[in-house]
Coordinates of C-alpha atoms in Angstrom, one line a residue:
Chain A
X1 CA 5.0 -37.2 30.7
X2 CA 7.0 -40.6 30.2
X3 CA 6.7 -42.9 27.2
X4 CA 8.3 -44.3 23.9
X5 CA 8.8 -41.5 21.1
X6 CA 9.7 -43.3 17.2
X7 CA 11.6 -40.8 14.8
X8 CA 10.4 -40.0 12.5
X9 CA 7.0 -41.2 11.4
X10 CA 7.4 -40.8 7.1
X11 CA 11.0 -42.7 5.9
X12 CA 11.1 -42.8 2.5
X13 CA 14.7 -44.7 1.0
X14 CA 16.3 -45.6 -2.2
X15 CA 16.7 -49.1 -3.0
X16 CA 19.6 -50.4 -2.6
X17 CA 20.9 -47.5 0.6
X18 CA 20.3 -48.3 4.8
X19 CA 18.4 -46.0 6.7
X20 CA 18.1 -46.5 10.3
X21 CA 14.7 -46.0 12.9
X22 CA 15.9 -43.8 16.3
X23 CA 13.6 -45.3 19.2
X24 CA 13.9 -44.6 22.8
X25 CA 12.2 -44.9 25.8
X26 CA 11.8 -42.4 29.0
X27 CA 10.4 -45.0 31.2
X28 CA 13.2 -46.8 32.6
X29 CA 12.1 -50.3 30.8
X30 CA 14.5 -52.9 30.6
X31 CA 13.3 -54.2 27.7
X32 CA 13.0 -53.3 23.9
X33 CA 10.4 -54.5 20.8
X34 CA 11.1 -54.2 17.2
X35 CA 8.3 -55.2 14.9
X36 CA 7.3 -55.1 11.5
X37 CA 3.2 -54.8 10.5
X38 CA 2.3 -55.6 6.8
X39 CA -1.1 -53.6 5.5
X40 CA -3.9 -56.4 6.9
X41 CA -1.5 -58.7 8.6
X42 CA -0.2 -59.1 12.2
X43 CA 3.5 -57.9 14.1
X44 CA 6.3 -59.6 13.5
X45 CA 9.4 -59.5 15.6
X46 CA 12.0 -58.4 14.2
X47 CA 14.8 -58.5 17.2
X48 CA 14.6 -57.7 20.9
X49 CA 16.3 -57.4 23.7
X50 CA 16.9 -57.4 27.9
X51 CA 19.2 -55.5 29.2
X52 CA 21.9 -53.0 27.9
X53 CA 24.5 -54.3 25.4
X54 CA 22.6 -57.5 24.5
X55 CA 19.2 -58.4 22.0
X56 CA 18.3 -61.9 20.1
X57 CA 17.1 -62.5 16.5
X58 CA 13.1 -62.4 15.8
X59 CA 11.5 -64.5 13.2
X60 CA 12.4 -62.2 11.0
X61 CA 16.1 -60.3 11.5
X62 CA 17.4 -61.6 8.0
X63 CA 18.2 -58.3 6.7
X64 CA 18.1 -55.8 10.1
X65 CA 20.0 -55.2 12.5
X66 CA 19.6 -53.3 15.7
X67 CA 22.5 -52.0 18.8
X68 CA 21.3 -51.2 22.9
X69 CA 24.4 -49.1 24.5
X70 CA 21.9 -47.2 26.0
X71 CA 18.7 -48.3 28.3
X72 CA 16.5 -45.8 26.3
X73 CA 17.3 -46.5 22.8
X74 CA 17.1 -49.1 20.3
X75 CA 17.5 -47.9 17.2
X76 CA 16.9 -50.0 14.4
X77 CA 18.9 -50.3 10.7
X78 CA 17.2 -51.1 7.5
X79 CA 19.9 -52.9 5.8
X80 CA 20.0 -53.2 1.4
X81 CA 20.3 -56.9 2.0
X82 CA 16.2 -56.5 3.6
X83 CA 14.9 -57.3 -0.3
X84 CA 11.0 -56.6 1.1
X85 CA 11.8 -53.3 3.6
X86 CA 8.5 -50.9 2.6
X87 CA 6.8 -51.5 6.0
X88 CA 4.9 -49.8 9.3
X89 CA 7.7 -50.6 11.9
X90 CA 6.5 -50.2 15.1
X91 CA 8.6 -50.6 18.4
X92 CA 7.3 -50.9 22.3
X93 CA 8.8 -51.5 25.7
X94 CA 7.9 -53.3 28.1
X95 CA 9.5 -53.6 32.3
X96 CA 11.6 -56.4 32.5
X97 CA 11.1 -60.5 33.4
X98 CA 10.1 -61.9 36.5
X99 CA 7.7 -58.4 36.8
X100 CA 4.5 -57.4 37.1
X101 CA 2.0 -55.4 35.1
X102 CA 4.3 -56.4 32.1
X103 CA 2.4 -54.8 29.4
X104 CA 3.9 -53.2 26.8
X105 CA 3.8 -50.2 25.7
X106 CA 4.1 -48.8 21.6
X107 CA 5.6 -45.8 19.7
X108 CA 3.6 -44.5 17.6
X109 CA 5.5 -45.8 14.1
X110 CA 7.5 -45.3 11.5
X111 CA 6.4 -45.6 7.9
X112 CA 8.7 -46.9 5.9
X113 CA 8.5 -46.6 2.1
X114 CA 11.8 -47.7 -0.7
X115 CA 11.7 -45.9 -4.4
Chain B
X1 CA 3.5 -73.5 13.3
X2 CA 3.0 -69.7 13.9
X3 CA 3.7 -69.0 18.3
X4 CA 0.1 -67.6 18.2
X5 CA -2.7 -68.3 16.6
X6 CA -5.8 -66.3 16.1
X7 CA -9.0 -66.5 14.8
X8 CA -9.1 -64.5 11.7
X9 CA -12.3 -63.1 11.4
X10 CA -13.3 -60.0 10.5
X11 CA -15.8 -60.5 12.5
X12 CA -18.9 -58.0 10.9
X13 CA -22.1 -57.4 13.6
X14 CA -24.9 -55.1 14.8
X15 CA -24.5 -52.3 17.6
X16 CA -25.3 -54.8 20.8
X17 CA -23.8 -58.2 19.5
X18 CA -21.9 -60.6 21.6
X19 CA -18.7 -61.2 19.3
X20 CA -16.4 -64.2 21.3
X21 CA -12.5 -63.9 20.3
X22 CA -10.3 -66.8 20.2
X23 CA -6.6 -68.0 20.3
X24 CA -4.2 -70.1 20.8
X25 CA -0.2 -70.0 21.8
X26 CA 2.4 -72.7 21.3
X27 CA 4.4 -72.2 24.2
X28 CA 3.9 -73.4 26.8
X29 CA 6.6 -71.7 29.2
X30 CA 4.7 -68.0 28.0
X31 CA 4.4 -66.1 30.7
X32 CA 2.0 -63.2 31.0
X33 CA -0.9 -62.0 28.2
X34 CA -2.9 -59.8 26.7
X35 CA -5.2 -58.1 24.5
X36 CA -4.6 -55.2 22.2
X37 CA -6.3 -53.5 20.6
X38 CA -5.1 -51.8 17.3
X39 CA -6.9 -48.6 15.1
X40 CA -6.5 -48.6 11.8
X41 CA -2.6 -46.8 10.9
X42 CA -2.2 -46.6 14.3
X43 CA -0.2 -48.3 17.1
X44 CA -1.1 -51.6 19.5
X45 CA -3.1 -50.1 22.7
X46 CA -3.6 -52.5 25.6
X47 CA -7.0 -53.3 25.7
X48 CA -7.1 -56.0 29.2
X49 CA -4.7 -58.2 30.6
X50 CA -5.2 -62.1 30.8
X51 CA -5.5 -63.6 34.1
X52 CA -5.6 -67.5 35.0
X53 CA -8.9 -66.6 37.3
X54 CA -10.4 -65.2 34.4
X55 CA -11.4 -60.9 34.6
X56 CA -13.6 -58.8 33.5
X57 CA -13.6 -55.1 32.4
X58 CA -17.2 -53.8 31.9
X59 CA -18.4 -54.8 28.5
X60 CA -14.7 -57.5 28.0
X61 CA -14.6 -60.6 29.7
X62 CA -10.9 -62.1 28.9
X63 CA -10.3 -66.1 29.7
X64 CA -7.3 -67.8 29.4
X65 CA -7.1 -71.9 29.8
X66 CA -3.7 -72.6 30.7
X67 CA -4.8 -76.4 30.6
X68 CA -5.4 -76.2 26.3
X69 CA -3.5 -73.4 26.1
X70 CA -6.2 -71.3 24.7
X71 CA -7.1 -67.2 25.5
X72 CA -10.0 -65.8 24.6
X73 CA -12.2 -61.6 24.4
X74 CA -15.6 -61.7 25.0
X75 CA -17.4 -58.3 23.9
X76 CA -20.8 -57.3 25.5
X77 CA -23.7 -55.3 24.3
X78 CA -20.9 -54.6 21.2
X79 CA -20.9 -50.7 20.1
X80 CA -19.2 -48.9 17.5
X81 CA -16.6 -47.6 19.1
X82 CA -16.0 -51.1 19.0
X83 CA -14.5 -51.5 15.3
X84 CA -11.2 -52.0 15.5
X85 CA -8.2 -55.0 15.0
X86 CA -7.6 -56.8 18.3
X87 CA -4.5 -58.3 18.4
X88 CA -3.7 -61.5 21.4
X89 CA -0.4 -61.2 22.7
X90 CA 1.8 -63.5 23.9
X91 CA 5.1 -62.5 26.9
X92 CA 8.0 -64.8 28.6
X93 CA 8.3 -68.3 26.4
X94 CA 11.7 -67.6 25.7
X95 CA 13.9 -64.5 26.5
X96 CA 10.4 -62.6 27.6
X97 CA 10.3 -62.7 23.7
X98 CA 6.3 -61.1 22.8
X99 CA 4.6 -62.5 20.1
X100 CA 1.3 -61.2 18.2
X101 CA -1.9 -62.9 16.7
X102 CA -2.4 -62.2 13.5
X103 CA -5.7 -60.4 14.2
X104 CA -8.8 -60.3 13.9
X105 CA -10.7 -56.6 12.3
X106 CA -13.9 -56.2 14.4
X107 CA -16.4 -54.0 12.4
X108 CA -20.0 -53.2 14.3
X109 CA -22.6 -51.8 12.6
X110 CA -25.5 -49.5 12.9

């Protein structure tokens, strides 16, 4: 079955550590996105990518980094520079710009807690 | 100013009620519009796309007004199972970015 997979589902990090969240899709989608969601709030865009080896900052990119070395994969690293990283992280993918049926599909999310 | 503004809610309605959600967006170059539903502690899932001509899916009707940069969702004959957070989504403004409204929480009560 085609889909988008995030791992792990739950992640605990000590303060000062970097941590990488995985996002893999086998939908052959060009576009991939990372969002952060805090309790009772909407989704805020961290980074997005339209093609391999290219990505753009979203609204809250500070303290995060990404890479897009393969079409299927868009990992997100939460660095020690992110002051308040505890949140629900969601990855999404969609077909590229200029295509029909451009809705996004989401992974099940990763809950990151700093301890 | 946020790129996507949405009614904050919450909306608490009885079963059978009709409820409407509204959303405005700031980037006139946006190309695609959607309503997503998110249940508690779950990922968002597509409810319906929104087209300029308006579109209906059972009890749900979505409208888009490009001139006013306004999106709406109407839910008729509310069911208990409609209780969720509804998110409006705007896509394709710059480099095919995709931005969400803050979400409107709906609770349907018996």
